[in-house]
PDB file of C-alpha atoms in Angstrom:
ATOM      1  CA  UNK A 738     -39.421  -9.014 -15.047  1.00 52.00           C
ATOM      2  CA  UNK A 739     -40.937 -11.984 -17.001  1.00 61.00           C
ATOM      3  CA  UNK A 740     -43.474 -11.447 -19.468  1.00 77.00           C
ATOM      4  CA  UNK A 741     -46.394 -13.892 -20.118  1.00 82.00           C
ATOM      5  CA  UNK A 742     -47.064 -16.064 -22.804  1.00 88.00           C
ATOM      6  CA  UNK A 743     -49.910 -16.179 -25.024  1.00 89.00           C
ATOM      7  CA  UNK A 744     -51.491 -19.241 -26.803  1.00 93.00           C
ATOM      8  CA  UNK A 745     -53.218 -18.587 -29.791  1.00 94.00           C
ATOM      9  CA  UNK A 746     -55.634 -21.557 -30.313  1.00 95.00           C
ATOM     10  CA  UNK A 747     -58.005 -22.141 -33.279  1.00 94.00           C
ATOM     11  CA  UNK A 748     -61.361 -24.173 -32.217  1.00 92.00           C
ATOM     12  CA  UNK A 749     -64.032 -25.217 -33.632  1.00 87.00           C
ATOM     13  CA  UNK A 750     -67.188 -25.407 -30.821  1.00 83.00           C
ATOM     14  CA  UNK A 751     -67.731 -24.387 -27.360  1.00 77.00           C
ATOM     15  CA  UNK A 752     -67.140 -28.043 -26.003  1.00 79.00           C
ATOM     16  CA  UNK A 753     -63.605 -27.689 -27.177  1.00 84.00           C
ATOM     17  CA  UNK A 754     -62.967 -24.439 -25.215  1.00 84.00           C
ATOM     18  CA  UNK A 755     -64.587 -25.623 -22.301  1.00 79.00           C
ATOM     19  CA  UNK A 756     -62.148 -28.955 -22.047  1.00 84.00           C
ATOM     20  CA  UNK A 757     -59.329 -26.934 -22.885  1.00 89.00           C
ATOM     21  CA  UNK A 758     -59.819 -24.339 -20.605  1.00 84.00           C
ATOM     22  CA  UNK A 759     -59.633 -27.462 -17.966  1.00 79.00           C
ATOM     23  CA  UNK A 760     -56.792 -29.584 -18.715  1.00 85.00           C
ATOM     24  CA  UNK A 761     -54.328 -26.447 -19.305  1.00 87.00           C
ATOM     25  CA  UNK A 762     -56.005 -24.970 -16.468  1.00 79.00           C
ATOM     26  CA  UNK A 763     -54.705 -27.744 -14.236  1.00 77.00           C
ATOM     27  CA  UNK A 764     -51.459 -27.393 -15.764  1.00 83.00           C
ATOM     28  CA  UNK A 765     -50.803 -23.940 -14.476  1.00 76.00           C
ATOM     29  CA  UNK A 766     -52.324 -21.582 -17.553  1.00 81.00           C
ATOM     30  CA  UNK A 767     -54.193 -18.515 -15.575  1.00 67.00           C
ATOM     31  CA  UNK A 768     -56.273 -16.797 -17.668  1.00 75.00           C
ATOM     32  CA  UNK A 769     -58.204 -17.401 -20.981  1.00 78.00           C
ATOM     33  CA  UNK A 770     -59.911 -14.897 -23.810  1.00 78.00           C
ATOM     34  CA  UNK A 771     -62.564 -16.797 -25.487  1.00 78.00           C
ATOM     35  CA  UNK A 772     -63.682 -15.589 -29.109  1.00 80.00           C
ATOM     36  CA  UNK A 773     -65.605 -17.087 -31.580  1.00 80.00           C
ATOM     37  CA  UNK A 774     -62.988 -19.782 -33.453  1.00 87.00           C
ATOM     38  CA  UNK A 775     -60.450 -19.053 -30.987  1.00 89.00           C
ATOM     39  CA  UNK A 776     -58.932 -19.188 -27.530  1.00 90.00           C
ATOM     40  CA  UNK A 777     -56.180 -17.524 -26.218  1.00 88.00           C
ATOM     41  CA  UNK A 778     -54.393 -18.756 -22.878  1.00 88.00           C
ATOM     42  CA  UNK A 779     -51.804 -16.875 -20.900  1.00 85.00           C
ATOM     43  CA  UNK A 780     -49.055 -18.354 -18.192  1.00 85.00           C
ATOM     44  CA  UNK A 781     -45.945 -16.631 -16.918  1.00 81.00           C
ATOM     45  CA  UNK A 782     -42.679 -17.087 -18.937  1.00 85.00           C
ATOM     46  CA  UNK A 783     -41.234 -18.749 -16.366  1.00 84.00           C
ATOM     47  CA  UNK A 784     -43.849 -20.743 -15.525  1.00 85.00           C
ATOM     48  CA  UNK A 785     -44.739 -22.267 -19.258  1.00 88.00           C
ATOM     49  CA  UNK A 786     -43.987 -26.115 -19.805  1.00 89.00           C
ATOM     50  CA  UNK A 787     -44.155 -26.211 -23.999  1.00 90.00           C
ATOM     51  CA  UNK A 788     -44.790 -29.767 -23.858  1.00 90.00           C
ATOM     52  CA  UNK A 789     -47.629 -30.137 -21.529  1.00 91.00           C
ATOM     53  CA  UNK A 790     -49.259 -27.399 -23.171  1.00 92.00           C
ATOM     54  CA  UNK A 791     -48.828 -28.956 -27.181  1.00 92.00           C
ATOM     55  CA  UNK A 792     -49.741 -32.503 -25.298  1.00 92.00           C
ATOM     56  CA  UNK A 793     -53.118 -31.573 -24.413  1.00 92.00           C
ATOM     57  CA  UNK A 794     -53.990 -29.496 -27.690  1.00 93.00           C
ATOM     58  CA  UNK A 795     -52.215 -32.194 -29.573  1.00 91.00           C
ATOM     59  CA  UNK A 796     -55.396 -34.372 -28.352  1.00 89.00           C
ATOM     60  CA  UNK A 797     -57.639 -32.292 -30.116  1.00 91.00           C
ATOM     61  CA  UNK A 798     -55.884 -31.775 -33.715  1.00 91.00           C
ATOM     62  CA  UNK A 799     -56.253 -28.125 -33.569  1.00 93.00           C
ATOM     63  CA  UNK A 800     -53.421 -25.652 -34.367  1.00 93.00           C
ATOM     64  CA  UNK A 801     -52.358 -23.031 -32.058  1.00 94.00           C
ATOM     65  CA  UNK A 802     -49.522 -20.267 -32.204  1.00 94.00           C
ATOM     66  CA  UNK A 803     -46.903 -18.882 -29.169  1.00 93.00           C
ATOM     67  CA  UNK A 804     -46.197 -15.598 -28.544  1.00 91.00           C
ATOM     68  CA  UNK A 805     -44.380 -13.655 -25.613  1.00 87.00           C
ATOM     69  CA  UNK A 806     -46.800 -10.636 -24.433  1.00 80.00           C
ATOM     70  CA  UNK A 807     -46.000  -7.923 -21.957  1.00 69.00           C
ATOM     71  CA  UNK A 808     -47.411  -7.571 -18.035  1.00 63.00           C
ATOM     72  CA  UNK A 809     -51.242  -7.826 -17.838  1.00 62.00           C
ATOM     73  CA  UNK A 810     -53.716  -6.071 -15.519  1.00 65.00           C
ATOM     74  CA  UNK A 811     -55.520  -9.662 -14.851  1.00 58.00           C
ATOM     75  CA  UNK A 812     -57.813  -7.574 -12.624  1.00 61.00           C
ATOM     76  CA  UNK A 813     -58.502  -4.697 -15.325  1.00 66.00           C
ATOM     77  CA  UNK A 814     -58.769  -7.556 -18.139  1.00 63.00           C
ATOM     78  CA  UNK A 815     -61.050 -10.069 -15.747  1.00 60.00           C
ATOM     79  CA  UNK A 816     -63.594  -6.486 -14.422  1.00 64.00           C
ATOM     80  CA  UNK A 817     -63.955  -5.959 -18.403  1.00 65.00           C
ATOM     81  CA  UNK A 818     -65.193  -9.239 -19.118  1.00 65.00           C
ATOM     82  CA  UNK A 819     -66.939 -10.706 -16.075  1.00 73.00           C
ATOM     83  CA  UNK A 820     -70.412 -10.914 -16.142  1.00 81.00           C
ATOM     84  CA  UNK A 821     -72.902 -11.990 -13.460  1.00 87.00           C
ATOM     85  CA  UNK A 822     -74.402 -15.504 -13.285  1.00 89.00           C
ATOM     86  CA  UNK A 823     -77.579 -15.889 -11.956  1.00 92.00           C
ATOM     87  CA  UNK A 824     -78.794 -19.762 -11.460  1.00 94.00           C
ATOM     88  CA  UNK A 825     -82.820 -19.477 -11.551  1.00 93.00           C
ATOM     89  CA  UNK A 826     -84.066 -17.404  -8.222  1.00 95.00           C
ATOM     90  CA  UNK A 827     -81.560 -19.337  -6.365  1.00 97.00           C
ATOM     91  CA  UNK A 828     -78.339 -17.428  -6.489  1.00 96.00           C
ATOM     92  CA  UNK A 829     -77.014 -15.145  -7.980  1.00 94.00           C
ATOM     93  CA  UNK A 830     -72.609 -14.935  -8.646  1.00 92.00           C
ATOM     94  CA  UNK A 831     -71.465 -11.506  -9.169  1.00 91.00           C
ATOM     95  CA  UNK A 832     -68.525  -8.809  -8.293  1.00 85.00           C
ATOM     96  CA  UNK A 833     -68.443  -6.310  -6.586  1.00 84.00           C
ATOM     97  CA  UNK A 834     -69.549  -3.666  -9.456  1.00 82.00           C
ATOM     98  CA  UNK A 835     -72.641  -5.022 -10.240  1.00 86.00           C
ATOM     99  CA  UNK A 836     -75.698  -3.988  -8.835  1.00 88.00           C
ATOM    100  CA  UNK A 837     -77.291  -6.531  -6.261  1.00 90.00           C
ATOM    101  CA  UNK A 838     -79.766  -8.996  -7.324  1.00 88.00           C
ATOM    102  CA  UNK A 839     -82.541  -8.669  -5.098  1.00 90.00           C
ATOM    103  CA  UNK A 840     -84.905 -11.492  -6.821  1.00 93.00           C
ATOM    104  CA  UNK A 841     -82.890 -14.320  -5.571  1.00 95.00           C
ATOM    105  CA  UNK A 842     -82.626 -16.363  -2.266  1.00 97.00           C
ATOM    106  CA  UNK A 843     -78.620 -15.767  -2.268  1.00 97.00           C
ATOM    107  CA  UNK A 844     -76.198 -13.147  -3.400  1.00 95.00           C
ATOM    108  CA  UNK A 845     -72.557 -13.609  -3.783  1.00 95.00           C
ATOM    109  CA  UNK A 846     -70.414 -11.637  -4.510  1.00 93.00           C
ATOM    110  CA  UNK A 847     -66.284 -12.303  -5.447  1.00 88.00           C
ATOM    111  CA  UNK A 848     -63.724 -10.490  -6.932  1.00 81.00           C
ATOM    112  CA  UNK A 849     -62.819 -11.652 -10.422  1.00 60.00           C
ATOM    113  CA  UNK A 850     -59.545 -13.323 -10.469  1.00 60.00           C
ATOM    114  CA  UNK A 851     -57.961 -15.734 -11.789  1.00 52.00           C
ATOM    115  CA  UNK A 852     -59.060 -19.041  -9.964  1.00 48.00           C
ATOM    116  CA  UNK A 853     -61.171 -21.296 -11.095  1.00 54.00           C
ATOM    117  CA  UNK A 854     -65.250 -21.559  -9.923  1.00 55.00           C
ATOM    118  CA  UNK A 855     -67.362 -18.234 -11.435  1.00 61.00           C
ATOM    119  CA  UNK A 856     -70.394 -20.574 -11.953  1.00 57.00           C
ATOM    120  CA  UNK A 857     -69.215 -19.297 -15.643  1.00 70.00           C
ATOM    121  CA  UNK A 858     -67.991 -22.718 -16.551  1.00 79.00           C
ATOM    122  CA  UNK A 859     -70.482 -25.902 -16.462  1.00 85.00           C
ATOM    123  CA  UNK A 860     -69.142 -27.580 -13.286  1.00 89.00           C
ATOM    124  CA  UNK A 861     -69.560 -24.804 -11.012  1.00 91.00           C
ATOM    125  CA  UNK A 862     -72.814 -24.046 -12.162  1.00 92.00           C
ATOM    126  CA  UNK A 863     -73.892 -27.296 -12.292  1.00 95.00           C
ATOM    127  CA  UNK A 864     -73.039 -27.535  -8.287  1.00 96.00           C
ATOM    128  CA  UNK A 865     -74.847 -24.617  -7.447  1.00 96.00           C
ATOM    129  CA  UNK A 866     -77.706 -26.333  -9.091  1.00 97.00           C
ATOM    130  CA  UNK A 867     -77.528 -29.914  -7.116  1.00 97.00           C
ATOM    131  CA  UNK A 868     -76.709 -27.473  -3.988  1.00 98.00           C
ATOM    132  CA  UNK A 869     -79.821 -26.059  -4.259  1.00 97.00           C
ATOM    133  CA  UNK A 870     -81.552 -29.735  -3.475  1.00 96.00           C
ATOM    134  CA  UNK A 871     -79.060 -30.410  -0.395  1.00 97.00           C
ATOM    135  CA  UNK A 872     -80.431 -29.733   3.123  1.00 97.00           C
ATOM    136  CA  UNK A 873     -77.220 -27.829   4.609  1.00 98.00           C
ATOM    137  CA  UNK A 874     -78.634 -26.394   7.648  1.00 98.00           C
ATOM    138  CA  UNK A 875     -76.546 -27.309  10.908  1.00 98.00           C
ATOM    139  CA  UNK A 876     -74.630 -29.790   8.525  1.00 98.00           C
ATOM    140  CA  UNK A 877     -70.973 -30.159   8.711  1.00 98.00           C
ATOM    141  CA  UNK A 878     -69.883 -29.490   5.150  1.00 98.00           C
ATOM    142  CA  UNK A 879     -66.396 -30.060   3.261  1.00 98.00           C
ATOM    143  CA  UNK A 880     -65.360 -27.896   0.139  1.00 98.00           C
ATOM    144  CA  UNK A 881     -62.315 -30.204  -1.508  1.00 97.00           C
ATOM    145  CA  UNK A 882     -60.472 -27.802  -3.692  1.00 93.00           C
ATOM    146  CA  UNK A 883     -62.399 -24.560  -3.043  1.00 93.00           C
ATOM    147  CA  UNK A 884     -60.791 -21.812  -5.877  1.00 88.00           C
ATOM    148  CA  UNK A 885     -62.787 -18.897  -5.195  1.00 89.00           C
ATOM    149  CA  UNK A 886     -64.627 -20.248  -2.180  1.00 94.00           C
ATOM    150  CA  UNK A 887     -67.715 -19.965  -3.916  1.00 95.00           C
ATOM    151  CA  UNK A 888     -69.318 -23.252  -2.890  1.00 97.00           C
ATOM    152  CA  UNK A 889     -67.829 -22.707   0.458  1.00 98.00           C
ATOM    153  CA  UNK A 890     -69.681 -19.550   0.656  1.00 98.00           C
ATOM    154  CA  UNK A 891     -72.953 -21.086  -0.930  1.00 98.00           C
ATOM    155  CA  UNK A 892     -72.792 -23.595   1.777  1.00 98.00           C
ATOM    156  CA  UNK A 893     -73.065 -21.078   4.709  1.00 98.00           C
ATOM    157  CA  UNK A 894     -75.705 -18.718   3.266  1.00 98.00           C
ATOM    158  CA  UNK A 895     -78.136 -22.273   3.065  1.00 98.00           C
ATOM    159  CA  UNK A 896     -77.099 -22.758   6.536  1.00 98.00           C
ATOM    160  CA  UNK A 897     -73.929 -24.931   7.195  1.00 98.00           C
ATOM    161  CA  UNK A 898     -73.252 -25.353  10.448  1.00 98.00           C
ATOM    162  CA  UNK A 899     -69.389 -25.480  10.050  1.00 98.00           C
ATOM    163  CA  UNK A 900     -67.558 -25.510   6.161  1.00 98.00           C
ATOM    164  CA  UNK A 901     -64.050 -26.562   6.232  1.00 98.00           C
ATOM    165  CA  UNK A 902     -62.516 -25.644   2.640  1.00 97.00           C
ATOM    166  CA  UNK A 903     -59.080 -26.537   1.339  1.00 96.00           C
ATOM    167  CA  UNK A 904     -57.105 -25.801  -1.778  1.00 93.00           C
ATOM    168  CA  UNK A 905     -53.561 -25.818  -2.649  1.00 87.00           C
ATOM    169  CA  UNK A 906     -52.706 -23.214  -4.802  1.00 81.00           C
ATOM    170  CA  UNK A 907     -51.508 -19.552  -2.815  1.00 81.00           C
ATOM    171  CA  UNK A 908     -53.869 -17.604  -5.693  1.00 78.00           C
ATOM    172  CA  UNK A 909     -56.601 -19.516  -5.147  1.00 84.00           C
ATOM    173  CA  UNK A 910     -55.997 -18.833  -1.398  1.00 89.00           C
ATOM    174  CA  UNK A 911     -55.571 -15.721  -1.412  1.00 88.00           C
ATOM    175  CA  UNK A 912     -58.758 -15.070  -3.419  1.00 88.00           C
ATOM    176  CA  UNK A 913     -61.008 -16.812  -1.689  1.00 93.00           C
ATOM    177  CA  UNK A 914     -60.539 -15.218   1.605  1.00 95.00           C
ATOM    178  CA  UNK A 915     -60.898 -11.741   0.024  1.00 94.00           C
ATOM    179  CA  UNK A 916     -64.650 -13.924  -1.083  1.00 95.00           C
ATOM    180  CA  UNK A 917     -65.169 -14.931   2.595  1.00 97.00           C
ATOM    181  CA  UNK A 918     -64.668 -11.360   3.482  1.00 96.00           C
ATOM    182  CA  UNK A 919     -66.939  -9.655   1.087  1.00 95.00           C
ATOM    183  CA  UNK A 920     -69.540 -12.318   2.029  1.00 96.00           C
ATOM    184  CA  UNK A 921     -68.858 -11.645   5.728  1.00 96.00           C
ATOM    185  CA  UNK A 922     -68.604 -14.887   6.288  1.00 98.00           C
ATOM    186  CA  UNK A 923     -67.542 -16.927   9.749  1.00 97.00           C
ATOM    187  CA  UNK A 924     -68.009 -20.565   9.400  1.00 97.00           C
ATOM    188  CA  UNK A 925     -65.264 -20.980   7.437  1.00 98.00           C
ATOM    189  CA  UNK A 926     -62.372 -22.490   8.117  1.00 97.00           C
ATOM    190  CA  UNK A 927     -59.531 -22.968   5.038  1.00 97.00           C
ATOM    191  CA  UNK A 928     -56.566 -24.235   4.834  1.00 96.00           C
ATOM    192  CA  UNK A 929     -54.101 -24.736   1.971  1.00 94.00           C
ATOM    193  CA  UNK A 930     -53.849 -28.508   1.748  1.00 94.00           C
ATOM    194  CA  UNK A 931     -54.305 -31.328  -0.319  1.00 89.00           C
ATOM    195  CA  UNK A 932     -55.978 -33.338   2.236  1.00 90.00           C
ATOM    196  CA  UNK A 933     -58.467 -33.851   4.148  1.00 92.00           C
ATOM    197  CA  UNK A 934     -58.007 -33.196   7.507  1.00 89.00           C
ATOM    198  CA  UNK A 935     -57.653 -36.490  10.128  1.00 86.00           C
ATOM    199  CA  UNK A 936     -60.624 -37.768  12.046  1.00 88.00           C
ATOM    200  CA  UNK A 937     -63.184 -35.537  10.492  1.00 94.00           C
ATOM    201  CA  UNK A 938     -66.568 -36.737   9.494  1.00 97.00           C
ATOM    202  CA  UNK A 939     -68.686 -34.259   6.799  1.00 98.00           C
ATOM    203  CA  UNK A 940     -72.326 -34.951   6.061  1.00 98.00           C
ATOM    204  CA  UNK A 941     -71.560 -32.781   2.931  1.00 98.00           C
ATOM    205  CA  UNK A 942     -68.689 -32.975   1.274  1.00 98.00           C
ATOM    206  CA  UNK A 943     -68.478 -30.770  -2.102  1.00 98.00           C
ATOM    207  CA  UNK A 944     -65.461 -31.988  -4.781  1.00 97.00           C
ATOM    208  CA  UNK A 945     -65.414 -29.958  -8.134  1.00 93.00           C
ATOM    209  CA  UNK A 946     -61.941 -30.853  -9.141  1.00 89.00           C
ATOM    210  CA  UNK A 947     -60.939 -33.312 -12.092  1.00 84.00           C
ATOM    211  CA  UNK A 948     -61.153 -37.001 -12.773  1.00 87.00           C
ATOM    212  CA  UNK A 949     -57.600 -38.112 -11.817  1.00 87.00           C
ATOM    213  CA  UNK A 950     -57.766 -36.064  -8.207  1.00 90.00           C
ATOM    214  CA  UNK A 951     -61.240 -37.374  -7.563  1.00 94.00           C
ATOM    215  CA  UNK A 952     -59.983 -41.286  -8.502  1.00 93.00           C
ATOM    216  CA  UNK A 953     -56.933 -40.949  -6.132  1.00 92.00           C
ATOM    217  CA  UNK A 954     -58.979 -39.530  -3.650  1.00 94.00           C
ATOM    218  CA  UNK A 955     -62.265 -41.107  -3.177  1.00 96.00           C
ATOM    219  CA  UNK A 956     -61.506 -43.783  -0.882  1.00 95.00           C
ATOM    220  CA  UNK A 957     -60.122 -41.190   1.584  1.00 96.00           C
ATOM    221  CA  UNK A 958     -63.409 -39.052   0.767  1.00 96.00           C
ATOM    222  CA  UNK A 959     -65.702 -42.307   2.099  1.00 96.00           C
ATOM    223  CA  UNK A 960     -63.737 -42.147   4.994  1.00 96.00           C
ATOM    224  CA  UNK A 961     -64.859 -38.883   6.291  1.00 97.00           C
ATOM    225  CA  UNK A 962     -68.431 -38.742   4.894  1.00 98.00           C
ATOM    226  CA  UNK A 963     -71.215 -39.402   7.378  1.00 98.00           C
ATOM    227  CA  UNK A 964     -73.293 -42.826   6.799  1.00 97.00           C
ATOM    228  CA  UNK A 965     -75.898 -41.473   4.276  1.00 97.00           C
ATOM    229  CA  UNK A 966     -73.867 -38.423   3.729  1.00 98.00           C
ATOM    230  CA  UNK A 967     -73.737 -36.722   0.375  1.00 98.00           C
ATOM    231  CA  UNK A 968     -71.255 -36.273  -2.095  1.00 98.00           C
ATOM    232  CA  UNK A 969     -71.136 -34.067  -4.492  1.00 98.00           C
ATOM    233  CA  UNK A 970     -68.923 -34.539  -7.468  1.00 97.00           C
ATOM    234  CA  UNK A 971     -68.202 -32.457 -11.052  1.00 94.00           C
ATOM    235  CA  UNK A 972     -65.069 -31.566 -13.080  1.00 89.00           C
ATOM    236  CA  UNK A 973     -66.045 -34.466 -14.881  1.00 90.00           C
ATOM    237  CA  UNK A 974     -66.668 -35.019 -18.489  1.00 88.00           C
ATOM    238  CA  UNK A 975     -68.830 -37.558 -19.320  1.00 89.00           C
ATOM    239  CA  UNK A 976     -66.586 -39.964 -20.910  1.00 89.00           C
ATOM    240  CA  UNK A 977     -65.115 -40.184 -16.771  1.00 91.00           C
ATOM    241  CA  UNK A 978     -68.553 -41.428 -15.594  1.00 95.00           C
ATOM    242  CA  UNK A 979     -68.298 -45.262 -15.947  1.00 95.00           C
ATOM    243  CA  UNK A 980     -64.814 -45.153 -14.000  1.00 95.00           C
ATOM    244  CA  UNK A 981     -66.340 -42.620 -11.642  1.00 96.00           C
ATOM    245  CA  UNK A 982     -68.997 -44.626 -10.904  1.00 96.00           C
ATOM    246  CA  UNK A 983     -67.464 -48.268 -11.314  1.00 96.00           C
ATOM    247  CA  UNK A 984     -64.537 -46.789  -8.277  1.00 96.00           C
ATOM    248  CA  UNK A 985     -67.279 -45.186  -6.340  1.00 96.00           C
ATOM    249  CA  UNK A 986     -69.443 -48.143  -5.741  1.00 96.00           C
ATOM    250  CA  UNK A 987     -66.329 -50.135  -4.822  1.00 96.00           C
ATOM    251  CA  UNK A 988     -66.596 -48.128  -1.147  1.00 96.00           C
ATOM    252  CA  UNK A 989     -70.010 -48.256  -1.364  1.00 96.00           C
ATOM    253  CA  UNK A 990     -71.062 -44.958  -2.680  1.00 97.00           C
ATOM    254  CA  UNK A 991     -74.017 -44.949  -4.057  1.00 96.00           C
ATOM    255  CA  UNK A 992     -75.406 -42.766  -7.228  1.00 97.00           C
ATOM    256  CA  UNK A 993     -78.439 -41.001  -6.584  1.00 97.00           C
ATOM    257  CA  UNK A 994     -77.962 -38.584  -9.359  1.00 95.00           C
ATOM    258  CA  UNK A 995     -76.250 -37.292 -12.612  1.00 97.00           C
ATOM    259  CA  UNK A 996     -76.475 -33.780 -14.329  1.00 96.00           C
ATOM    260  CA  UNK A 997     -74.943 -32.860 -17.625  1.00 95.00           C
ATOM    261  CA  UNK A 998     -74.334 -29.770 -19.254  1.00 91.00           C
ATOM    262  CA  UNK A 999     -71.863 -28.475 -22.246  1.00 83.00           C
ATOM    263  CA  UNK A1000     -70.481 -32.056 -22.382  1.00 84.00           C
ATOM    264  CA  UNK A1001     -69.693 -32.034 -18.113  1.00 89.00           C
ATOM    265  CA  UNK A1002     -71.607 -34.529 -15.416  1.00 94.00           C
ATOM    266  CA  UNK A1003     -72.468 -33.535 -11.442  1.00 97.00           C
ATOM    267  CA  UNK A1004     -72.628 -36.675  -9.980  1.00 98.00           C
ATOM    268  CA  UNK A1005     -74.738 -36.439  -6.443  1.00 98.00           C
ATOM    269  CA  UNK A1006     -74.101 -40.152  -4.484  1.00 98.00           C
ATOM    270  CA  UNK A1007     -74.821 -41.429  -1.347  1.00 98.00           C
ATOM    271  CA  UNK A1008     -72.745 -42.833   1.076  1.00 97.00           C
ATOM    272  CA  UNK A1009     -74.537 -46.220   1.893  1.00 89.00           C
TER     273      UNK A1009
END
């Protein structure tokens, strides 16, 4: 049975882990330990590409070391270090272990595994924020690239009328319909997709993904978003924003709003 390998990498601020933990996220790495100065990443043996991985750290002149580790309990490993998120009185993002949080307007609760959107990183949390200021009751609402279905899940507890949530990794599926469960939720509909599906018009559509699958997609994204619809955007860093922007208002989407956090953007535009 394949082990897992283990990058070692030395950095130097928080901004650095948190782009890391993006770009070799999208490349297939599945879990991260963050410390101090350093990072560690892990992938499957069989699953490690050695030059995607030194590509992206390459960018940031750090050094890093490789290592071949044994099995990990990802489960045991994520329920020692997962902590709850709470986003003002608004909502609160914990498992399953930790007591409820009765101050705040919504609970969630998911399992901690591996896919990405804990409201731990700035992008999720910076949606839940903007989400907060959306009007999603009886509105048909899109989730493009759901992980853990927490936005998904956010969107029915402020009352979506129907949430149709894709995502194409089996993990990611798998998780987040052990997350619709435990949030007894009914309006969802998910599929494991890349696309949108045909002749379907949102009035919400929620994409926390990165810059290159937001660029390829947006035009296709205008297609199935109400007139005056919302679109919610993040994955970004803020060095994407002018391109963002600059391909958004060529199909006439319209920015409305910008966040920033931790060196991330949530863009909220309008669909004029």
């Amino acid at each position: 049975m394949p082990g897992y390998i283990e990058l070692k990498i030395a950095v130097t601020d928080s901004l650095q882990k948190e782009m890391l933990i993006a770009q070799l996220s999208a490349i297939g790495i599945i879990g991260f330990e963050e410390e101090k100065n350093l990072l560690k990443a892990f992938i499957k043996e069989d699953e490690y590409n050695e030059f995607e991985s030194k590509d992206i750290i390459k960018q940031y002149g750090l050094t890093f070391s490789v290592s071949i580790i044994e099995d990990i309990n990802w489960n045991a490993e994520w329920e020692a270090a997962f902590k709850p998120v709470v986003i003002a009185n608004f909502c609160t993002i914990r498992a399953g272990f930790h007591e409820e949080n009765k101050s705040v307007k919504h609970d969630i609760i998911i399992t901690p595994k591996m896919s990405f959107g804990t409201a731990h990183h700035a992008t999720t949390y910076m949606m839940v924020e903007e989400m907060e200021n959306l009007e999603f009751t009886g509105k048909a609402v899109f989730d493009f690239g759901t992980g853990t279905g927490v936005l998904a899940i956010l969107a029915e507890k402020s009352g979506a009328g129907s949430i149709t949530a894709i995502d194409n990794d089996d993990w990611s599926i798998n998780n987040a319909i052990e997350n619709f469960n435990s949030n007894n939720c009914s309006k969802i509909l998910l599929f494991n997709s890349q696309e949108i599906p045909s002749n379907s018009i949102y009035d919400i559509i929620l994409a926390n993904i990165n810059r290159n699958i937001i660029l390829q997609n947006l035009e296709t994204i205008k297609q199935h978003l109400a007139t005056n619809g919302v679109l919610l955007l993040s994955g970004l860093l803020t060095g994407d924003e002018a391109l963002i922007i600059e391909e958004a208002r060529k199909h006439h989407l319209r920015l409305k709003h910008r966040k920033e956090m931790d060196g991330w953007i949530c863009l909220v535009m309008i669909n004029s």
